[in-house]
CSV table of N, CA, C and O in Angstrom, one decimal:
chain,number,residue,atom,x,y,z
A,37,UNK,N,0.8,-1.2,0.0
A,37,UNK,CA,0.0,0.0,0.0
A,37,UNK,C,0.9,1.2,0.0
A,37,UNK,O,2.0,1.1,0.4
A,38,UNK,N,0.5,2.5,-0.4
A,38,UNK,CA,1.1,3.8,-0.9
A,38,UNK,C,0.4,4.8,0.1
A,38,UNK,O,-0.7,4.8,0.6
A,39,UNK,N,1.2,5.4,0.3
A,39,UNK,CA,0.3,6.6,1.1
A,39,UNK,C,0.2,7.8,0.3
A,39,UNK,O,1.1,8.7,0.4
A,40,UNK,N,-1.0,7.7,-0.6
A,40,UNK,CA,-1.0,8.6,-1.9
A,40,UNK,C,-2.6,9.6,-1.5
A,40,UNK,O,-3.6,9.0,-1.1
A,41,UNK,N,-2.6,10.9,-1.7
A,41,UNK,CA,-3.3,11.6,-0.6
A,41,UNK,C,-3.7,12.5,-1.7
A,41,UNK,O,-2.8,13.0,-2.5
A,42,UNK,N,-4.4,12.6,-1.8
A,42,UNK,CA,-5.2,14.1,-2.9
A,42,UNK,C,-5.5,15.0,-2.1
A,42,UNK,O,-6.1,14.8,-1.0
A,43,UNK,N,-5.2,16.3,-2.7
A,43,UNK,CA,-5.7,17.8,-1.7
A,43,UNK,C,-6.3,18.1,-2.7
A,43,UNK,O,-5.7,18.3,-3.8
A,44,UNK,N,-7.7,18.2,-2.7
A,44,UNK,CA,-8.7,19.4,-3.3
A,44,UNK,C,-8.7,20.7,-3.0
A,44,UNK,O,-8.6,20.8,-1.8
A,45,UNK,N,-8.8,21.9,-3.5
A,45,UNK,CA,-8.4,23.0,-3.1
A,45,UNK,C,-10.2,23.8,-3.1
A,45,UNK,O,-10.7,23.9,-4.2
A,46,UNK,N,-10.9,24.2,-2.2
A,46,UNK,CA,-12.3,25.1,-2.7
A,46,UNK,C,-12.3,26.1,-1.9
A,46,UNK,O,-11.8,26.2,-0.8
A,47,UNK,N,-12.9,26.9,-2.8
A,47,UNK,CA,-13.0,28.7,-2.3
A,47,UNK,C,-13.3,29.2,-0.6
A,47,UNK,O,-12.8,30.1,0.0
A,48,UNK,N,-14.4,28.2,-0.4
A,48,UNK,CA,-15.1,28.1,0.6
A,48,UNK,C,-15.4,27.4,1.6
A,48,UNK,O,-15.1,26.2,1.4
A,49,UNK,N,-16.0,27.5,2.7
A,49,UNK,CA,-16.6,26.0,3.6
A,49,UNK,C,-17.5,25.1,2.7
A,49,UNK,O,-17.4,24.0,2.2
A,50,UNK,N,-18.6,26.1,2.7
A,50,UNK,CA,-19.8,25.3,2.0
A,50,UNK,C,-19.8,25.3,0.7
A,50,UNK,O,-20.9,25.1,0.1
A,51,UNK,N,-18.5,25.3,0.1
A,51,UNK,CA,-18.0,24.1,-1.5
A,51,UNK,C,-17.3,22.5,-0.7
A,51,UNK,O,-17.6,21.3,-1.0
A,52,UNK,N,-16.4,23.3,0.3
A,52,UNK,CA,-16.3,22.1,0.6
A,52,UNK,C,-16.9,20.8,1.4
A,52,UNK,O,-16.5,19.6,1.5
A,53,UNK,N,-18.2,21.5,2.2
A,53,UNK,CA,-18.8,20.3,2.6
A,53,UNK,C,-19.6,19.6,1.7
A,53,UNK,O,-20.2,18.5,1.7
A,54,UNK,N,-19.6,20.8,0.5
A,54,UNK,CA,-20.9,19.9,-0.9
A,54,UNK,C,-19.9,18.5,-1.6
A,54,UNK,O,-20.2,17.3,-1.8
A,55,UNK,N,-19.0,19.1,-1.7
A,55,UNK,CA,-18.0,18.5,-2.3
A,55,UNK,C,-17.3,17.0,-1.6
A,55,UNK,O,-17.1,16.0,-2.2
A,56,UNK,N,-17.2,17.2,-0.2
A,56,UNK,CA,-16.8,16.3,0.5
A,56,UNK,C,-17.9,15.5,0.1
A,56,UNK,O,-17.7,14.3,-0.2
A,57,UNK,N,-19.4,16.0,0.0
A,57,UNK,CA,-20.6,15.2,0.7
A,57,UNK,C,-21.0,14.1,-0.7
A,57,UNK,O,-21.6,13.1,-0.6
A,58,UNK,N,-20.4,14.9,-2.3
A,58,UNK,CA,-20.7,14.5,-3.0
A,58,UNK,C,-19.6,13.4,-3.8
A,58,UNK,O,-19.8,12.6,-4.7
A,59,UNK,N,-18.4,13.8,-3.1
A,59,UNK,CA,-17.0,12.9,-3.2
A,59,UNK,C,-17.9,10.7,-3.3
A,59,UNK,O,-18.0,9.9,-4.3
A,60,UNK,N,-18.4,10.4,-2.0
A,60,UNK,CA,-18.9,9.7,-1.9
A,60,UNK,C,-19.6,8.8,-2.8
A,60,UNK,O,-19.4,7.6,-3.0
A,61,UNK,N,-20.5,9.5,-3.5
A,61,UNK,CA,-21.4,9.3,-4.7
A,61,UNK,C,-20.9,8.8,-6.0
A,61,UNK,O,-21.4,7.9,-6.7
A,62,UNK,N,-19.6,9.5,-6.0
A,62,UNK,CA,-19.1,9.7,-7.3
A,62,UNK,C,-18.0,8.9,-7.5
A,62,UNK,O,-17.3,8.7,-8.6
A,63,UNK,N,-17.8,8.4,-6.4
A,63,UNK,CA,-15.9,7.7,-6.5
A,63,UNK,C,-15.8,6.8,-5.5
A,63,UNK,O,-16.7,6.9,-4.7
A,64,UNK,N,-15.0,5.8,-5.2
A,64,UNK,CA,-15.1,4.6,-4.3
A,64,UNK,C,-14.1,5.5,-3.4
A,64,UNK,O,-13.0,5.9,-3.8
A,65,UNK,N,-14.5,5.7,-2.1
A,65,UNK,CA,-13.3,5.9,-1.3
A,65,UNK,C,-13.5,4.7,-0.5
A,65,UNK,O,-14.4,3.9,-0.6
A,66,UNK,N,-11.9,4.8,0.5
A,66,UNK,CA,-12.0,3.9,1.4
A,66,UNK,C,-12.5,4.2,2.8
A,66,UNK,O,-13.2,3.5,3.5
A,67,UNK,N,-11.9,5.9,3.2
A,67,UNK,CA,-12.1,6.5,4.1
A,67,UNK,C,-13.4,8.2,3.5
A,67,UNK,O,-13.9,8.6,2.5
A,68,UNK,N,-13.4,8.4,4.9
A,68,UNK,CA,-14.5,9.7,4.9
A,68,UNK,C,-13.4,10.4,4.3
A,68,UNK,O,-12.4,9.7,4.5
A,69,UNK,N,-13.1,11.9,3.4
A,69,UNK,CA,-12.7,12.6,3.3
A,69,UNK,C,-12.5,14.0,4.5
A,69,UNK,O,-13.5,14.6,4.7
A,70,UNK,N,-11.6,14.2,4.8
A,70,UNK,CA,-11.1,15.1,6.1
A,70,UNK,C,-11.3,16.9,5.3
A,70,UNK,O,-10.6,17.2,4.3
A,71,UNK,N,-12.0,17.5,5.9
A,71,UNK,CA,-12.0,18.9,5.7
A,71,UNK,C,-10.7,19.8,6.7
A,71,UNK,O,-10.6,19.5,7.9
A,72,UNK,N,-10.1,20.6,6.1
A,72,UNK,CA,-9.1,21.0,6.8
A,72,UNK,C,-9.3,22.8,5.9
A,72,UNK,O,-9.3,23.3,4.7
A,73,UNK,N,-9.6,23.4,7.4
A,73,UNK,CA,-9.0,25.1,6.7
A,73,UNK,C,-7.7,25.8,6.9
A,73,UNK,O,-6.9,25.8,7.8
A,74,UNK,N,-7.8,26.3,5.8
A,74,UNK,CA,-6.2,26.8,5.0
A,74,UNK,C,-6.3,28.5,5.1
A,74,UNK,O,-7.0,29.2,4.4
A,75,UNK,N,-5.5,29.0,6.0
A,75,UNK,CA,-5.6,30.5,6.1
A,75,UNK,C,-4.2,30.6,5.1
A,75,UNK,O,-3.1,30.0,5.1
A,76,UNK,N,-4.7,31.7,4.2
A,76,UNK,CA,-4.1,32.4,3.7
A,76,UNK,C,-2.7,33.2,4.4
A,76,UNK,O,-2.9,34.0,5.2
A,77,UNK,N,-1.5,32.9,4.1
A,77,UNK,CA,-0.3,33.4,4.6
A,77,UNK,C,-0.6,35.2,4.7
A,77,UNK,O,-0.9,36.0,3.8
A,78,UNK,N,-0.4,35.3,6.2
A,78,UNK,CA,-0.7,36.7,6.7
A,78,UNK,C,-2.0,37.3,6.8
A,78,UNK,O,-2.3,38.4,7.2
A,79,UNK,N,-2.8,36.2,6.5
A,79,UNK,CA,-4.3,36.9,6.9
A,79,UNK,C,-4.9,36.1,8.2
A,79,UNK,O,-4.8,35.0,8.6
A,80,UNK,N,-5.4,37.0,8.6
A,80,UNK,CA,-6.1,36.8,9.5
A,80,UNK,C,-7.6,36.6,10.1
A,80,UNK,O,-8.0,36.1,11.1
A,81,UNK,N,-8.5,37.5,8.7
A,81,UNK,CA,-9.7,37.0,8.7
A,81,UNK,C,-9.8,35.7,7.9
A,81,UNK,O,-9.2,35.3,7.0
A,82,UNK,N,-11.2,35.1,8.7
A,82,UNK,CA,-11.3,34.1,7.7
A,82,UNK,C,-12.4,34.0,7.3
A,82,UNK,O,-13.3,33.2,7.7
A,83,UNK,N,-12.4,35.2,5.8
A,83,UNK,CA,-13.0,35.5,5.0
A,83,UNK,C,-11.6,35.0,4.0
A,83,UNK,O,-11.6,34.7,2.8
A,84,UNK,N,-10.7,35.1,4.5
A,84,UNK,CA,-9.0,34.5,3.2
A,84,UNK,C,-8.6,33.9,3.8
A,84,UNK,O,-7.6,34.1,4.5
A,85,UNK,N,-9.9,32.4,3.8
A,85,UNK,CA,-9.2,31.0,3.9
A,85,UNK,C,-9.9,30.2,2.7
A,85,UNK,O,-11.0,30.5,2.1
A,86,UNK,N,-9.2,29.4,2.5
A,86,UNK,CA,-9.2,28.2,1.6
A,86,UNK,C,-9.7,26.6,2.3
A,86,UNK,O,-9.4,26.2,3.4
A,87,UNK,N,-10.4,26.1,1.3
A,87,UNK,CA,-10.8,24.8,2.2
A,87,UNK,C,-10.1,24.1,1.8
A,87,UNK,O,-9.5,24.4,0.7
A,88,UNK,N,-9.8,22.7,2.4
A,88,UNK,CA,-8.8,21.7,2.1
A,88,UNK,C,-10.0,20.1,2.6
A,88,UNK,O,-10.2,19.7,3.7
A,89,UNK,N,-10.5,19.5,1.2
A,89,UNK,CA,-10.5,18.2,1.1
A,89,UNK,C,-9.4,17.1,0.6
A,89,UNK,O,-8.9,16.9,-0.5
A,90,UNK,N,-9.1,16.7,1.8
A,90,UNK,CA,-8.3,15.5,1.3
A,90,UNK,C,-8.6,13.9,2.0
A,90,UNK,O,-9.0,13.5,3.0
A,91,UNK,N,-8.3,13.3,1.0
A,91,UNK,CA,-8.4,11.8,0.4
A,91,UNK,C,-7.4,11.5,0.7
A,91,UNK,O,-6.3,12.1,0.6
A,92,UNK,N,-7.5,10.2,1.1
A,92,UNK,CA,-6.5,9.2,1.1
A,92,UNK,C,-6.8,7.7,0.3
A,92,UNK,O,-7.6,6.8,0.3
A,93,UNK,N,-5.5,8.0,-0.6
A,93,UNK,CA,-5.9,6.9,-1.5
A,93,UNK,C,-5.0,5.8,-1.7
A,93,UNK,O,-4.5,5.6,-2.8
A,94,UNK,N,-4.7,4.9,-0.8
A,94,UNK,CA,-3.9,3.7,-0.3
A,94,UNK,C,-4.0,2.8,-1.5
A,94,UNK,O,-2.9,2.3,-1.8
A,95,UNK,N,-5.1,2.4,-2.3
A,95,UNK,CA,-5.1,1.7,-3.5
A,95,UNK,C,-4.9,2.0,-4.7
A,95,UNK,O,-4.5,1.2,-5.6
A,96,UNK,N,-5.1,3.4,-4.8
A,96,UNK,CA,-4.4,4.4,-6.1
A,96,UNK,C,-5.9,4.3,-7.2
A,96,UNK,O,-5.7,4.4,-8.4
A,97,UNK,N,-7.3,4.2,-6.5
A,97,UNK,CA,-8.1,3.8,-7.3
A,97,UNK,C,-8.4,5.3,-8.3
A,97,UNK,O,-8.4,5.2,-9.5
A,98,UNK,N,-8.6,6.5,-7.7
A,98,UNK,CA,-8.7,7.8,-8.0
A,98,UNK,C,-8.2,8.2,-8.9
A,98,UNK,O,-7.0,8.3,-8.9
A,99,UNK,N,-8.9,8.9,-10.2
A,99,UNK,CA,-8.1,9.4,-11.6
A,99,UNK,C,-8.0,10.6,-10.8
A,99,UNK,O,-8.8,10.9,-9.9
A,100,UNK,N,-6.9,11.2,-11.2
A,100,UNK,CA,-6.4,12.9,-11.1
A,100,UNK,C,-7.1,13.7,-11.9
A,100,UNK,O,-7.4,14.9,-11.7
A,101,UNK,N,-7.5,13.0,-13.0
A,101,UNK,CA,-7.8,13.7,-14.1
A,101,UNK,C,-9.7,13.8,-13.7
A,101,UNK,O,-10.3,14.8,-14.2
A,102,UNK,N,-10.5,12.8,-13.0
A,102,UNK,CA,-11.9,13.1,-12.8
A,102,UNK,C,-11.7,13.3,-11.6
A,102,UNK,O,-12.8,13.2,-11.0
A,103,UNK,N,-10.6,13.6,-10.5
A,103,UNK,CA,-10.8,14.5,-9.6
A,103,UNK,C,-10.5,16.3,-9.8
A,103,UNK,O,-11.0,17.3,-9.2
A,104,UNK,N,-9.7,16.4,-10.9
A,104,UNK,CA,-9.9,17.6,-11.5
A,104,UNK,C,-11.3,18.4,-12.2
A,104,UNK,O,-11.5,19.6,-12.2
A,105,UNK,N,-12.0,17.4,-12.7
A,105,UNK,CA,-13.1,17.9,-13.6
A,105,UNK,C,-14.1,17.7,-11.9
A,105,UNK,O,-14.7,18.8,-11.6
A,106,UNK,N,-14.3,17.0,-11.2
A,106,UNK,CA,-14.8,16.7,-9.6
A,106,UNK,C,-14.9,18.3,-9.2
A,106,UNK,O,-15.9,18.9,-9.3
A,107,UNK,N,-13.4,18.8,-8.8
A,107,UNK,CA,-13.7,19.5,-7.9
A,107,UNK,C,-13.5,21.2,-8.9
A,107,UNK,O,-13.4,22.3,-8.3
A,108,UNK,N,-13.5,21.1,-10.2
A,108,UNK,CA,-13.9,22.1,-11.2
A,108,UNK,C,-15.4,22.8,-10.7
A,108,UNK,O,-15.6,24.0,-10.4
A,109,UNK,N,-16.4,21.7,-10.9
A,109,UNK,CA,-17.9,22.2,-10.7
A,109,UNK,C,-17.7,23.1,-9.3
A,109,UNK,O,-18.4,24.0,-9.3
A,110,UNK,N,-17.1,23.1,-8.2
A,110,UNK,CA,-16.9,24.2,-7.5
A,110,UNK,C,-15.9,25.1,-7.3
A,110,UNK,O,-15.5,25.3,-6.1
A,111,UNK,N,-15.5,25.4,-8.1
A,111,UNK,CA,-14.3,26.5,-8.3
A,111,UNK,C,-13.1,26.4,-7.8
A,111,UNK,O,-12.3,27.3,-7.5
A,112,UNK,N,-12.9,25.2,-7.6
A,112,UNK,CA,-11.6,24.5,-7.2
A,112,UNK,C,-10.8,24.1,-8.1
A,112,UNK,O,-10.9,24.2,-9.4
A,113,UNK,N,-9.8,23.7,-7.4
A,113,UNK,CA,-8.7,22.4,-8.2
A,113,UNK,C,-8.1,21.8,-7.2
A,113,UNK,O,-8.1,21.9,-6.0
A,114,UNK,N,-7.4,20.9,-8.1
A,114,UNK,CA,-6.7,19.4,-7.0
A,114,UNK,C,-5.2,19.8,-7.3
A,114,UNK,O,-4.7,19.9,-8.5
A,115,UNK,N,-4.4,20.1,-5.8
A,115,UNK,CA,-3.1,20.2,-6.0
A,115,UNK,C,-2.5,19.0,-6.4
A,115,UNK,O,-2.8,17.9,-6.1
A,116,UNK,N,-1.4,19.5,-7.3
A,116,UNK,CA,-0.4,18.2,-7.1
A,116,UNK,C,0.6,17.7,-6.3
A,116,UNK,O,1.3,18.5,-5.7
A,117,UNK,N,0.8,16.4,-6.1
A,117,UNK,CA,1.8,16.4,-4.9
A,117,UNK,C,3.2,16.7,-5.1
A,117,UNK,O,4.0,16.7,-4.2
């Protein structure tokens, strides 16, 4: 097994709990996907934060390429590692 981890990147909270919620639906995970917020270097409100869905994908089952068009429909993208 690989410890191979996708970061989704979305504008918002509520892109990213649609996204987490709809992750499910769309793709076999193993685990729940983890929301994590991402403040913007030097800010302080968090109105400039970034959300962070990340995946863990131990089997490698996950295209990059339909986790990109995935997290497209909410104004996201998926970092690369």
């Amino acid at each position: 097994m690989s410890d191979v981890r996708h970061v989704l990147v979305l504008p918002d909270r509520d892109a990213a709990e649609e996204a987490a919620e709809a992750l499910g639906d769309r793709f076999p995970l193993d685990e729940e996907p983890q929301l994590v917020r991402d403040a913007l270097a030097g800010e302080d409100d968090a109105e400039d934060a970034q959300w962070l869905v990340v995946l863990t994908d131990p089997e490698e089952q996950l295209d990059p390429k339909e986790l990109d068009e995935f997290v497209g429909e909410w104004d996201g993208w998926r970092e690369e590692p």
